[in-house]
mmCIF file of C-alpha atoms and ligand atoms in Angstrom:
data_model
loop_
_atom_site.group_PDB
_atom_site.id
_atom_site.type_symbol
_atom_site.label_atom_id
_atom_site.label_comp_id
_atom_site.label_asym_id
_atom_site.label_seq_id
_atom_site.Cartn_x
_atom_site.Cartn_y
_atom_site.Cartn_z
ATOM 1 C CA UNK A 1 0.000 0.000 0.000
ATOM 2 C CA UNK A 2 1.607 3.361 -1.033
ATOM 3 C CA UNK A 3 -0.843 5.728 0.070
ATOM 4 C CA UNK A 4 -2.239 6.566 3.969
ATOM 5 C CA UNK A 5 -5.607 5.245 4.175
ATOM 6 C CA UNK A 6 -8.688 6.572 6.452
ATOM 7 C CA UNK A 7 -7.933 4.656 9.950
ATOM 8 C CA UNK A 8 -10.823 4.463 12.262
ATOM 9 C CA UNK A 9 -9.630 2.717 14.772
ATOM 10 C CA UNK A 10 -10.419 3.138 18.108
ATOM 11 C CA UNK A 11 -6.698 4.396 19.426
ATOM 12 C CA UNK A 12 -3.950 3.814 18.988
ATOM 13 C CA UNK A 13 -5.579 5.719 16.462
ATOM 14 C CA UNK A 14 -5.073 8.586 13.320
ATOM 15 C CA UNK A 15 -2.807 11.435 14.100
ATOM 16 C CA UNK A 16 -2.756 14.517 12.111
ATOM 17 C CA UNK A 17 -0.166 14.072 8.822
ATOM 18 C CA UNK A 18 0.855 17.366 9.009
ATOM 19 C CA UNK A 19 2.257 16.341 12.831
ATOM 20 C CA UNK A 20 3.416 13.446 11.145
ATOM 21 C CA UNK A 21 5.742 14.932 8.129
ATOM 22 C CA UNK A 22 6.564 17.436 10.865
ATOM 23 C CA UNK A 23 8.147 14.751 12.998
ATOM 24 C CA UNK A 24 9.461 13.292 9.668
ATOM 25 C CA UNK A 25 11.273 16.091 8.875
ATOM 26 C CA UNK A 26 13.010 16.660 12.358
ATOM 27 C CA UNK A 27 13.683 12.743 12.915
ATOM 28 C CA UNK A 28 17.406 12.816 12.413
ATOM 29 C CA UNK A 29 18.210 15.838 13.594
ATOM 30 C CA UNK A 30 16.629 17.511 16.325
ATOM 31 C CA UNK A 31 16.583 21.098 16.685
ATOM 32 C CA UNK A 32 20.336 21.423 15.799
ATOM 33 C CA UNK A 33 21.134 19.016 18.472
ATOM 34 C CA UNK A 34 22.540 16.173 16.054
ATOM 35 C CA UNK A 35 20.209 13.691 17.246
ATOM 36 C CA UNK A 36 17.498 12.367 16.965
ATOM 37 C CA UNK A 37 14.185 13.562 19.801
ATOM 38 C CA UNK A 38 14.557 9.301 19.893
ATOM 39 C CA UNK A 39 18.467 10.104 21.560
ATOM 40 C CA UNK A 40 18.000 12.604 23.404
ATOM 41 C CA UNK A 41 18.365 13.084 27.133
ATOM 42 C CA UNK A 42 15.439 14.111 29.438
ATOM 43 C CA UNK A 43 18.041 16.804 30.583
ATOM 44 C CA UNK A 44 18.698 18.241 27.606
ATOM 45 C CA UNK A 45 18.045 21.872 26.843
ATOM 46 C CA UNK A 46 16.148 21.461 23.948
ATOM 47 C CA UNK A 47 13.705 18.676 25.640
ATOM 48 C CA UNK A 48 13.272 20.453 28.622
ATOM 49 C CA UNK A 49 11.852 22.870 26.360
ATOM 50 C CA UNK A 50 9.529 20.373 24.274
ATOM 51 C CA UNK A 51 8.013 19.352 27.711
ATOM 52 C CA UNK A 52 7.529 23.417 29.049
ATOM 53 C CA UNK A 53 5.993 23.763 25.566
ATOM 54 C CA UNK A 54 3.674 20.956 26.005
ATOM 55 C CA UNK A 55 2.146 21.530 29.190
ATOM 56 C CA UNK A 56 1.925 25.189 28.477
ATOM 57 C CA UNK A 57 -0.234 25.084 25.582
ATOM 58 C CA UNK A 58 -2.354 22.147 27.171
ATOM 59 C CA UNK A 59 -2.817 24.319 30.045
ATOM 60 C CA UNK A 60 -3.960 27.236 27.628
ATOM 61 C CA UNK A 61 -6.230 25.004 25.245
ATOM 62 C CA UNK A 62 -8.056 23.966 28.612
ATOM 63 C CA UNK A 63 -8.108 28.041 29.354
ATOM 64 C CA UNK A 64 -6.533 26.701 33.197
ATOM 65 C CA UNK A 65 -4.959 29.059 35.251
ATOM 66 C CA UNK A 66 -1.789 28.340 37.448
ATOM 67 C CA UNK A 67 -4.324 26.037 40.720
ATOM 68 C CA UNK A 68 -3.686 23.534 38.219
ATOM 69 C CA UNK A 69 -0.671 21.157 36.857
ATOM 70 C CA UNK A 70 0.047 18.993 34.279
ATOM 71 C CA UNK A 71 1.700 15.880 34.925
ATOM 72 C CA UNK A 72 2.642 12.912 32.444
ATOM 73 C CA UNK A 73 2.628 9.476 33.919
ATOM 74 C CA UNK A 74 3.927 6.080 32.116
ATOM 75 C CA UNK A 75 1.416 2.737 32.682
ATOM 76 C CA UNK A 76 -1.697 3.730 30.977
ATOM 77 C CA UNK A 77 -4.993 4.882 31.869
ATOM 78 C CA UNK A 78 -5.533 1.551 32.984
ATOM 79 C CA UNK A 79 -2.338 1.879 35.857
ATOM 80 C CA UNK A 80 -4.218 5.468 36.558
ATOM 81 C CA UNK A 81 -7.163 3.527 37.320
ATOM 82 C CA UNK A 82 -5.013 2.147 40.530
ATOM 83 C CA UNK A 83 -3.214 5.335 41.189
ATOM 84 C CA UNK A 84 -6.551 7.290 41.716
ATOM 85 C CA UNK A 85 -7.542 5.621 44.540
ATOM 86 C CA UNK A 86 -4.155 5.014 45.951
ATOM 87 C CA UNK A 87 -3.457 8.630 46.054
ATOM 88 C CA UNK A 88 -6.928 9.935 46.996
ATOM 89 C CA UNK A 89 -9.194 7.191 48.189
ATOM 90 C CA UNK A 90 -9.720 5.450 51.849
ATOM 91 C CA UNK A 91 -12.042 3.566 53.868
ATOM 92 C CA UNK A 92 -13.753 6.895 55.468
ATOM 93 C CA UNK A 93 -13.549 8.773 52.060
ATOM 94 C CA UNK A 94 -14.383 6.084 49.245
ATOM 95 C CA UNK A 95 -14.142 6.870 45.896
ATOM 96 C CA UNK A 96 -17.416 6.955 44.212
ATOM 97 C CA UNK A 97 -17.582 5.813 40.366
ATOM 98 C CA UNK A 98 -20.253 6.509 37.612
ATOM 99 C CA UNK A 99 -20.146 3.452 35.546
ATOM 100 C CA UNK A 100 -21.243 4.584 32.072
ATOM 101 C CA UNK A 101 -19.249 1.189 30.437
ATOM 102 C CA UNK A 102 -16.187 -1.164 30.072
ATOM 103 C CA UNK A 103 -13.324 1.089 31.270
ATOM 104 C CA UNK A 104 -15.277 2.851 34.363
ATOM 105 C CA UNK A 105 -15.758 -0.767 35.467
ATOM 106 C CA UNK A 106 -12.073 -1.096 35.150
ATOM 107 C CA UNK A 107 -11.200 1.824 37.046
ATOM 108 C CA UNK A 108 -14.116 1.252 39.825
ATOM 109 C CA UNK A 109 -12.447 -2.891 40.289
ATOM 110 C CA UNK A 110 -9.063 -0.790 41.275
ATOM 111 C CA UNK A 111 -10.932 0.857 43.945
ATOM 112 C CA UNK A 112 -13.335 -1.878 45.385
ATOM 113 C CA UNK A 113 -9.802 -3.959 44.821
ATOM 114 C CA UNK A 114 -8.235 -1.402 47.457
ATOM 115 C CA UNK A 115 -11.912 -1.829 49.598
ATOM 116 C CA UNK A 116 -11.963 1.791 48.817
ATOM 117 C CA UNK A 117 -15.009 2.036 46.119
ATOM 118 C CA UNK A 118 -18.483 2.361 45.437
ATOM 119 C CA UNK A 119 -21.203 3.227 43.097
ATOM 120 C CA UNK A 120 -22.316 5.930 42.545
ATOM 121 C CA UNK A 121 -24.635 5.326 39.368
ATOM 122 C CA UNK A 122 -24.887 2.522 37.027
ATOM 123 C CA UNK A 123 -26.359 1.789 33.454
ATOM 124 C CA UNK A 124 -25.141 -1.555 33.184
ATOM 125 C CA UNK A 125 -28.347 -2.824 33.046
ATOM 126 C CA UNK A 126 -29.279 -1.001 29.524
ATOM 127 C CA UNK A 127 -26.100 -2.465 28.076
ATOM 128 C CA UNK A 128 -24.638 0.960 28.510
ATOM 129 C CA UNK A 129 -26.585 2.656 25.585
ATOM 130 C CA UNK A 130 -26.568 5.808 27.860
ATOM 131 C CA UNK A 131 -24.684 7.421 30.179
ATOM 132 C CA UNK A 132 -26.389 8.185 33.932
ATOM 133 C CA UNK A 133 -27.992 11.350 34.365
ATOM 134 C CA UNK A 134 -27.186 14.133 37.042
ATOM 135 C CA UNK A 135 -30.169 12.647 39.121
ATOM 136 C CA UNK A 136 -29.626 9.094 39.252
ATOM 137 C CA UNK A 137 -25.863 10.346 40.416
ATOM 138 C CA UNK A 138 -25.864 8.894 44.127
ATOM 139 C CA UNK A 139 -22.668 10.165 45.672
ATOM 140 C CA UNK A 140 -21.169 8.345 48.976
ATOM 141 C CA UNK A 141 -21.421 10.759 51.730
ATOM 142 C CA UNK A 142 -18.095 11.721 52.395
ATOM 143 C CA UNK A 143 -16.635 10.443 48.946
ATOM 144 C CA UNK A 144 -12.914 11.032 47.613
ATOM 145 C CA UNK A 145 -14.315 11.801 44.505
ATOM 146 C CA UNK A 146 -16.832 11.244 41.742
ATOM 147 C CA UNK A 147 -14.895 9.744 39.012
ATOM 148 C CA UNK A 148 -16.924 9.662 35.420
ATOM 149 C CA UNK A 149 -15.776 8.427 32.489
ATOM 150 C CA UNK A 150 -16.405 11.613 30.002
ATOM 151 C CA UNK A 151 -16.616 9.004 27.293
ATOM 152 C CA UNK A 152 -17.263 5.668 26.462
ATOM 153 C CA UNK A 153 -15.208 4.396 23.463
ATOM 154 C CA UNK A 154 -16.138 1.049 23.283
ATOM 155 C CA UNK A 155 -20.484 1.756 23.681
ATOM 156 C CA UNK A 156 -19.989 5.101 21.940
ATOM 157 C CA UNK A 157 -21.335 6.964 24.427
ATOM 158 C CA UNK A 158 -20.276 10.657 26.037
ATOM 159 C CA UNK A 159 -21.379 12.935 28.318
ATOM 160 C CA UNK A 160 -23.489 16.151 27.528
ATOM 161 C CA UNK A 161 -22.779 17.556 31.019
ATOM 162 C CA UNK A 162 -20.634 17.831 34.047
ATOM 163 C CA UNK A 163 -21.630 16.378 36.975
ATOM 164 C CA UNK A 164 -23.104 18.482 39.876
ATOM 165 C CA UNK A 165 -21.338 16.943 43.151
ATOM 166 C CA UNK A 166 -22.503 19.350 45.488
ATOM 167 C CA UNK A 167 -18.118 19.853 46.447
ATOM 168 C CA UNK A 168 -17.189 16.584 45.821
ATOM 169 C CA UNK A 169 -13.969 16.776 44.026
ATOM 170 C CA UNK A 170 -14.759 15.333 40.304
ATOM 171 C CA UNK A 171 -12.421 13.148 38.383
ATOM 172 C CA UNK A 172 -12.685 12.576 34.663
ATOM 173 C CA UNK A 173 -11.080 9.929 32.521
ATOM 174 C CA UNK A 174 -11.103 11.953 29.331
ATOM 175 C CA UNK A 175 -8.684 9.147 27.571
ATOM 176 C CA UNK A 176 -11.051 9.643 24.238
ATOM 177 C CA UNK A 177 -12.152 12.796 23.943
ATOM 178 C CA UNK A 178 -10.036 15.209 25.662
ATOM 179 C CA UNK A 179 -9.528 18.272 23.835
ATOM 180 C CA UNK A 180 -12.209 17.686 21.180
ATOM 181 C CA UNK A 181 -14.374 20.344 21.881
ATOM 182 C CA UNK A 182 -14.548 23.398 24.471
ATOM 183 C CA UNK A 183 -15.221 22.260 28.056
ATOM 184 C CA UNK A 184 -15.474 23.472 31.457
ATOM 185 C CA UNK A 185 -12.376 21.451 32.166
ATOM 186 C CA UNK A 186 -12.195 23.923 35.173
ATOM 187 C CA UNK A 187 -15.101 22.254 37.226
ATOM 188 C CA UNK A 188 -12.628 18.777 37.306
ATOM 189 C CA UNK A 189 -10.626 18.602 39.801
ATOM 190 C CA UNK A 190 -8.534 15.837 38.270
ATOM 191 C CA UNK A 191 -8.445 15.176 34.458
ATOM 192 C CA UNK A 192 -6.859 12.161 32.917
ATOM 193 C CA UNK A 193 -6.659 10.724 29.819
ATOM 194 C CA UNK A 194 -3.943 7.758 27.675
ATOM 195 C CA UNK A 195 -2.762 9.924 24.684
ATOM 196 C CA UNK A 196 -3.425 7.393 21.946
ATOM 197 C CA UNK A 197 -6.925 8.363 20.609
ATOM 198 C CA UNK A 198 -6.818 12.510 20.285
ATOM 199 C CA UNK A 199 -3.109 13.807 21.198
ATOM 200 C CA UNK A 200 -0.522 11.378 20.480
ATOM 201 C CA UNK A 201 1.329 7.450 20.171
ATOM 202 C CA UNK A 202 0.680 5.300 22.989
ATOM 203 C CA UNK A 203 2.982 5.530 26.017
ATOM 204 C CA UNK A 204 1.817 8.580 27.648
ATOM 205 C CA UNK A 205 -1.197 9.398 30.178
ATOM 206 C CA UNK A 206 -1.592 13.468 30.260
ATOM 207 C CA UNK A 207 -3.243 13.811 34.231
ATOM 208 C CA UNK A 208 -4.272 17.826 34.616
ATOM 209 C CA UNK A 209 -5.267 18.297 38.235
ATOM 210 C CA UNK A 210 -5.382 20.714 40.955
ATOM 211 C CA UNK A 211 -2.050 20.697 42.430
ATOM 212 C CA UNK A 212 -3.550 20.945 45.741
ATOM 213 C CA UNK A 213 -4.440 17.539 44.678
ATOM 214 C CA UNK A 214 -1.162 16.433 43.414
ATOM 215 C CA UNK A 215 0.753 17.551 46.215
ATOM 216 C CA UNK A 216 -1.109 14.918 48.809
ATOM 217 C CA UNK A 217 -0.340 11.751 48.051
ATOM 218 C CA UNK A 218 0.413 9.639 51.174
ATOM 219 C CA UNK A 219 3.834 9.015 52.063
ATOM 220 C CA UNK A 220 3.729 5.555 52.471
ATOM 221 C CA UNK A 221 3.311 4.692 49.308
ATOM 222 C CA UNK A 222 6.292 3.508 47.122
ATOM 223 C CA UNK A 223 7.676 6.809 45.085
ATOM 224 C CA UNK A 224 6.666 6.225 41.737
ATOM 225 C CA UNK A 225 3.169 5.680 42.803
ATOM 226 C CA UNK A 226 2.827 9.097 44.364
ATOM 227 C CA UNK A 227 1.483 11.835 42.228
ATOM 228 C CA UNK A 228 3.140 14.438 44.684
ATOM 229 C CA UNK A 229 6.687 12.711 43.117
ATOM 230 C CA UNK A 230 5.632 13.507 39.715
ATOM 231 C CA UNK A 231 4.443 17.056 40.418
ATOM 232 C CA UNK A 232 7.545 18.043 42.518
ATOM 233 C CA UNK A 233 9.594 17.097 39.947
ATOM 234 C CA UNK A 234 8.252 18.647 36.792
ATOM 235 C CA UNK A 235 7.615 14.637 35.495
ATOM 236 C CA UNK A 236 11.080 14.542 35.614
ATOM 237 C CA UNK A 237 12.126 12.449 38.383
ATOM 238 C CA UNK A 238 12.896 9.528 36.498
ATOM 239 C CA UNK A 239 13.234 9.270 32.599
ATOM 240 C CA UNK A 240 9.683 9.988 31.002
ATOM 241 C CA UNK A 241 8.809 8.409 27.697
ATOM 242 C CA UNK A 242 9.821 11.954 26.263
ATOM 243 C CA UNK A 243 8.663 10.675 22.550
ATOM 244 C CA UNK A 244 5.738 10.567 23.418
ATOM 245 C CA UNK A 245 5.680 13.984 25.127
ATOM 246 C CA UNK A 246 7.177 15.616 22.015
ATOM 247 C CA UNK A 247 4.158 14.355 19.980
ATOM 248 C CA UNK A 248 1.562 15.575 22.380
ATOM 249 C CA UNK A 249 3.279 18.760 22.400
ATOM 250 C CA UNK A 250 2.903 18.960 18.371
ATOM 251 C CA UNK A 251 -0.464 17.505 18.485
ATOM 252 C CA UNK A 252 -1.333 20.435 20.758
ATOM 253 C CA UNK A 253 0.428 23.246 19.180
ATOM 254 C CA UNK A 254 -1.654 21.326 15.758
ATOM 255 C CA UNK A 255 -4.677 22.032 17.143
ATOM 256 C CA UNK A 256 -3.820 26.142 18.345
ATOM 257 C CA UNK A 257 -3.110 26.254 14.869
ATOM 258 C CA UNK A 258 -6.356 24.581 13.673
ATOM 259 C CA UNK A 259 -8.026 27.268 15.929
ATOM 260 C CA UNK A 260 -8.393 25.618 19.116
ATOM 261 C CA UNK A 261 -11.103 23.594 20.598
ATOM 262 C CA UNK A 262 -13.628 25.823 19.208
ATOM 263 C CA UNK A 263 -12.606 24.473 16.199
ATOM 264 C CA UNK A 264 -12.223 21.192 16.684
ATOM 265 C CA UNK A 265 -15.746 20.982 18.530
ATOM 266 C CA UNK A 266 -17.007 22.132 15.387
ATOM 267 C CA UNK A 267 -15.581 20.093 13.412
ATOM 268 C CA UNK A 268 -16.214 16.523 15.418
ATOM 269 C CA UNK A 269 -19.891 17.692 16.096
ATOM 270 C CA UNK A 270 -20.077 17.704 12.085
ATOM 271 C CA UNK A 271 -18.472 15.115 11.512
ATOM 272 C CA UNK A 272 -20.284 13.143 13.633
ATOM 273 C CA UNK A 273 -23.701 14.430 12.385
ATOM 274 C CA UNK A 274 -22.771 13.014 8.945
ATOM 275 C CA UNK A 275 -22.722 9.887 10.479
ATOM 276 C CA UNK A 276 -25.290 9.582 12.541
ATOM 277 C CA UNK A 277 -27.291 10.804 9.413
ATOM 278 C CA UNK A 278 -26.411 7.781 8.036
ATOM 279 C CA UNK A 279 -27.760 5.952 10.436
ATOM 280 C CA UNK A 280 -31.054 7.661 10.804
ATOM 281 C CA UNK A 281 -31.777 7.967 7.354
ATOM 282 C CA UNK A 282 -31.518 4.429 6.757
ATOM 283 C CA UNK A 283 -34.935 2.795 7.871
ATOM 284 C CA UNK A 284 -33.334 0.486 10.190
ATOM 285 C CA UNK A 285 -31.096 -0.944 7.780
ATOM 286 C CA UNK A 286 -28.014 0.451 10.597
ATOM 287 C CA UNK A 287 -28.793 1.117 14.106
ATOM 288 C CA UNK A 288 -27.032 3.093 16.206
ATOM 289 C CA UNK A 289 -25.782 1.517 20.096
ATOM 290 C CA UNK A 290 -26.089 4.682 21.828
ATOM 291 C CA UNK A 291 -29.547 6.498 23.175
ATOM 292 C CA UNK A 292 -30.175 10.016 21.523
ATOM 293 C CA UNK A 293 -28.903 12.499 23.776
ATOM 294 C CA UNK A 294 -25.719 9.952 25.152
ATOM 295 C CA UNK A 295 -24.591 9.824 21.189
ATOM 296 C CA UNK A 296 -20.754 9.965 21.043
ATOM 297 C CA UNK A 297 -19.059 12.122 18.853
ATOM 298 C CA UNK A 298 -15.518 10.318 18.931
ATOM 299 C CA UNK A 299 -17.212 6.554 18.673
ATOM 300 C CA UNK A 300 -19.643 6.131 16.447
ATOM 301 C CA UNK A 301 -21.111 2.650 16.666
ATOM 302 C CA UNK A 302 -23.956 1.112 14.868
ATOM 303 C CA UNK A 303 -24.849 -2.486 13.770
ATOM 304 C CA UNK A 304 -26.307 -3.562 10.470
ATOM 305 C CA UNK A 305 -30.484 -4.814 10.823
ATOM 306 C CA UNK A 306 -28.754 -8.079 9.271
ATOM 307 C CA UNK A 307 -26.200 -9.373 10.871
ATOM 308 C CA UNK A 308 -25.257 -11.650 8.589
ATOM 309 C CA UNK A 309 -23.580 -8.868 5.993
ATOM 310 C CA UNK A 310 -21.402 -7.106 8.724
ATOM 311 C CA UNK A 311 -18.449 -8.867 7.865
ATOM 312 C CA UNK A 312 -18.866 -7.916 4.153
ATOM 313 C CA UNK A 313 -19.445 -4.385 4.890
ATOM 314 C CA UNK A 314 -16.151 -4.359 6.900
ATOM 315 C CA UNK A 315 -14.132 -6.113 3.915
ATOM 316 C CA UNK A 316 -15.673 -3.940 1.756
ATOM 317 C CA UNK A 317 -15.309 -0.437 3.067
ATOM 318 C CA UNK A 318 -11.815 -2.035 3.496
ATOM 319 C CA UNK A 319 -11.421 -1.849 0.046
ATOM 320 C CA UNK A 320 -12.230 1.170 -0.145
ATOM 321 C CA UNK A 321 -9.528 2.553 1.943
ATOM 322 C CA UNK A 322 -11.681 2.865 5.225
ATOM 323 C CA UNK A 323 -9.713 0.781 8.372
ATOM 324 C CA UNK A 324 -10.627 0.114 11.484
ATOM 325 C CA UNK A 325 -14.499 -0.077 11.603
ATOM 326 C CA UNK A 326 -15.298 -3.082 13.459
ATOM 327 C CA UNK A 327 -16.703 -2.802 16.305
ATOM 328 C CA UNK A 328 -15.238 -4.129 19.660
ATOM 329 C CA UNK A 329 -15.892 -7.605 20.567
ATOM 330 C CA UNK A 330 -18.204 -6.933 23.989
ATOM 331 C CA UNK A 331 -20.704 -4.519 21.577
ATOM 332 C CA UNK A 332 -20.479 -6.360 18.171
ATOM 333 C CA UNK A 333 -21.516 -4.229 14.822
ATOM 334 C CA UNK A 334 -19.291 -1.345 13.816
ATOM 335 C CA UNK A 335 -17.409 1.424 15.436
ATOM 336 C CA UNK A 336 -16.303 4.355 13.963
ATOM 337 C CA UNK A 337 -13.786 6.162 15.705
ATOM 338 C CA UNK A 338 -13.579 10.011 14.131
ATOM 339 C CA UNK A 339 -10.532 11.312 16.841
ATOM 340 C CA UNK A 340 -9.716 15.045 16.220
ATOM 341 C CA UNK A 341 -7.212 14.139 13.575
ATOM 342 C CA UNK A 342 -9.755 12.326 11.160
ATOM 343 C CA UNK A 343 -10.481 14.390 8.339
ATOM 344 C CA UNK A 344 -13.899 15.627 7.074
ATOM 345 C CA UNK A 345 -13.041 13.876 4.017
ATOM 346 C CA UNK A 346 -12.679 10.776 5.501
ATOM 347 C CA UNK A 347 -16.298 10.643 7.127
ATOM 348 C CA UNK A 348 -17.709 12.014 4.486
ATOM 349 C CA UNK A 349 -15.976 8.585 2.553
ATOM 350 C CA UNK A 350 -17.699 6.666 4.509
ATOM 351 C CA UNK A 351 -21.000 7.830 4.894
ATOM 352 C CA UNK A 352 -21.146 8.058 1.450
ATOM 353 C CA UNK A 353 -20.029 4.220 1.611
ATOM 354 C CA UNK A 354 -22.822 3.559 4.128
ATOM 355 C CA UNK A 355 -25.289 4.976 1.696
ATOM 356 C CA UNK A 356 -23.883 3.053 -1.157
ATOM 357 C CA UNK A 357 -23.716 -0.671 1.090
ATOM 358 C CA UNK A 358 -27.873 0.040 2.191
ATOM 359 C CA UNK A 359 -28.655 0.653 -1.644
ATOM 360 C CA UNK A 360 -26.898 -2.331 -2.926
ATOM 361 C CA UNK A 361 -27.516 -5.145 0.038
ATOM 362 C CA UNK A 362 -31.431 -3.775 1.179
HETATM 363 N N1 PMP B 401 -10.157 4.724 29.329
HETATM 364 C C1 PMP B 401 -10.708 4.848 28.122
HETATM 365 C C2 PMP B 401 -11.906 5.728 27.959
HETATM 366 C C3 PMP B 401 -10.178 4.132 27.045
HETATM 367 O O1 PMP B 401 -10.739 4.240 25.837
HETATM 368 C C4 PMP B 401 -9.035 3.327 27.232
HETATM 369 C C5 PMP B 401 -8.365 2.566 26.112
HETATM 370 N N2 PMP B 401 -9.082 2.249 25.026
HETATM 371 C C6 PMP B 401 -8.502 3.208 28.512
HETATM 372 C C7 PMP B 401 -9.081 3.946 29.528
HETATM 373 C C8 PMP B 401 -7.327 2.336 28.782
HETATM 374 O O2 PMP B 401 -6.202 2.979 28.315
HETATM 375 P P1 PMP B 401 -4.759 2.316 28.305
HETATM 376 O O3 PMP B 401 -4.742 1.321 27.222
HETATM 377 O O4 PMP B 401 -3.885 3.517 28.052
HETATM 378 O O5 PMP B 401 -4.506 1.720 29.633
#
């Protein structure tokens, strides 16, 4: 294959080509430096400078002021899910989780692992075609936090809203949607997401938090599971996967240049209404997983009325240059995952091919 194709998959996931050829360009020699970003050290001038830039214009995309940090962890979202209630949870002051799908569950069995969980809200029960409303949010008394997960990329479902939790601090795994559209990222109290769907490669979890936050992790716990380590030393204290760092930082400064989250709100809300048009329009012939008003618009899933021809809509929109559209294995049918970085051109490619597959197969 000599040309990129339209990847939809659900993260690691596309990344804007311009970021890409950018990174290209500066591969072998960095800056001047006569190495490669790849050789670098962590120390070095010109990284220490990549990293400032990074969390500066994260900071400034989120419009946070200086109450918060920015702090890059290794391990995943999936460590984080430990880490939260490690750092912040305990027997008297649970954590209290909104399970809205696959990966709150995840981050809630950390917790109730620990003994320091509980429920807050669940829609388990409607096979997570929504997420739970402000009212059916029951917080512990005396919770650590509500933790949400802003969206769901394996139902394809996102949040509308931002919790009300009456001064409960409120934690966010943004992992696939942060930075897709303007939000009052200023009501969290602790932000998290695994760069691989909006902002970057794998390797990287971006945490923004209030650094009253950060800077109380308990000291028993071993250093590199203690936020307050990260955020006293700039991320810095041991050798951070600075790749990955360097991308985000791009990937950010890619979307100031795009004209911030204004315009990428914009954008994925468009987007997304192309293919949920689809969907709508096409007497039942696709369906959509995800209850009007909970409607994603990173994950798009949908399953065909007959099962039987999902297979040959994936090989054929294959074909066609459009990767990555099966769904997962725990929803079935298709997801399409339209990150920041997926261009207009590409949805509109495969709506078009949606409208084409009904026409020839109803
Ligand atoms: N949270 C969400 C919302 C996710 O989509 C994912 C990964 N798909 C994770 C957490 C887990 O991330 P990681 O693989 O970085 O541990």
């Amino acid at each position: 294959m000599n040309e990129r194709i339209y990847n939809f998959n659900p993260g690691p996931a596309v990344l804007p080509e311009e970021v890409l050829k950018e990174v290209q360009s500066e591969l072998l020699n960095f800056r001047g430096t006569g190495m490669s970003i790849l050789e670098i050290s962590h120390r070095a001038p010109a990284y220490e400078e990549v990293h400032r830039w990074a969390k500066a214009d994260i900071k400034e995309l989120m419009g946070l002021g200086d109450d918060y940090d920015v702090v890059f962890t290794a391990g995943g979202a999936s460590q984080t899910f430990a880490l939260i209630p490690l750092n912040f949870a305990s027997e008297e002051h649970p954590g209290s989780y909104a399970l809205s799908g696959s990966f709150s569950e995840k981050a809630y069995a950390e917790a109730a692992h620990l003994g320091v969980g509980t429920v807050a809200a669940s829609t388990k029960e409607e096979d997570y075609a929504r997420v739970p409303a402000q009212e059916e949010l029951h917080i512990a008394p005396h919770a650590a936090y509500l933790h949400i997960c802003l969206n769901n990329t394996i139902y394809g479902t996102e949040y509308g809203y931002t919790p009300k939790t009456n001064g409960v601090p409120l934690f966010a795994d943004m992992s696939s949607d942060i930075l897709s559209r303007p939000w009052d990222f200023g009501s969290y109290d602790f932000i998290y997401a695994g760069v691989q769907k909006n902002l970057g490669p794998a390797g990287v979890v971006l945490n923004v938090a209030k650094k009253s936050l950060l800077e109380k992790s308990p000291a028993e716990l071993p250093t590199m599971l203690r936020y307050s380590t990260f955020q006293k030393n700039d991320s810095l204290y041991n050798t951070p996967p600075v790749f990955a760092i360097y991308m985000v930082g791009k990937v950010a400064a890619w979307i100031k240049a795009q004209g911030g989250l204004a315009a990428m709100g914009k954008r994925n809300a468009e987007k997304a209404a192309l293919l949920y048009g689809a969907v709508d329009s096409s007497d039942g012939f696709y369906c959509g997983h995800a209850a009007e008003g909970s409607r994603s618009r990173m994950n798009i899933t949908f399953r065909l009325r007959d099962a039987a021809l999902e297979q040959k809509f994936v090989a054929e929109a294959k074909e066609r240059g459009l990767s990555g559209i099966k769904g997962h294995r725990s929803v079935g049918g298709m997801r399409a995952s339209i990150y920041n970085a997926m261009p207009l051109a590409g949805v509109e490619k495969l709506a078009a091919f949606m409208d084409e597959f009904r026409r020839a197969n109803r």
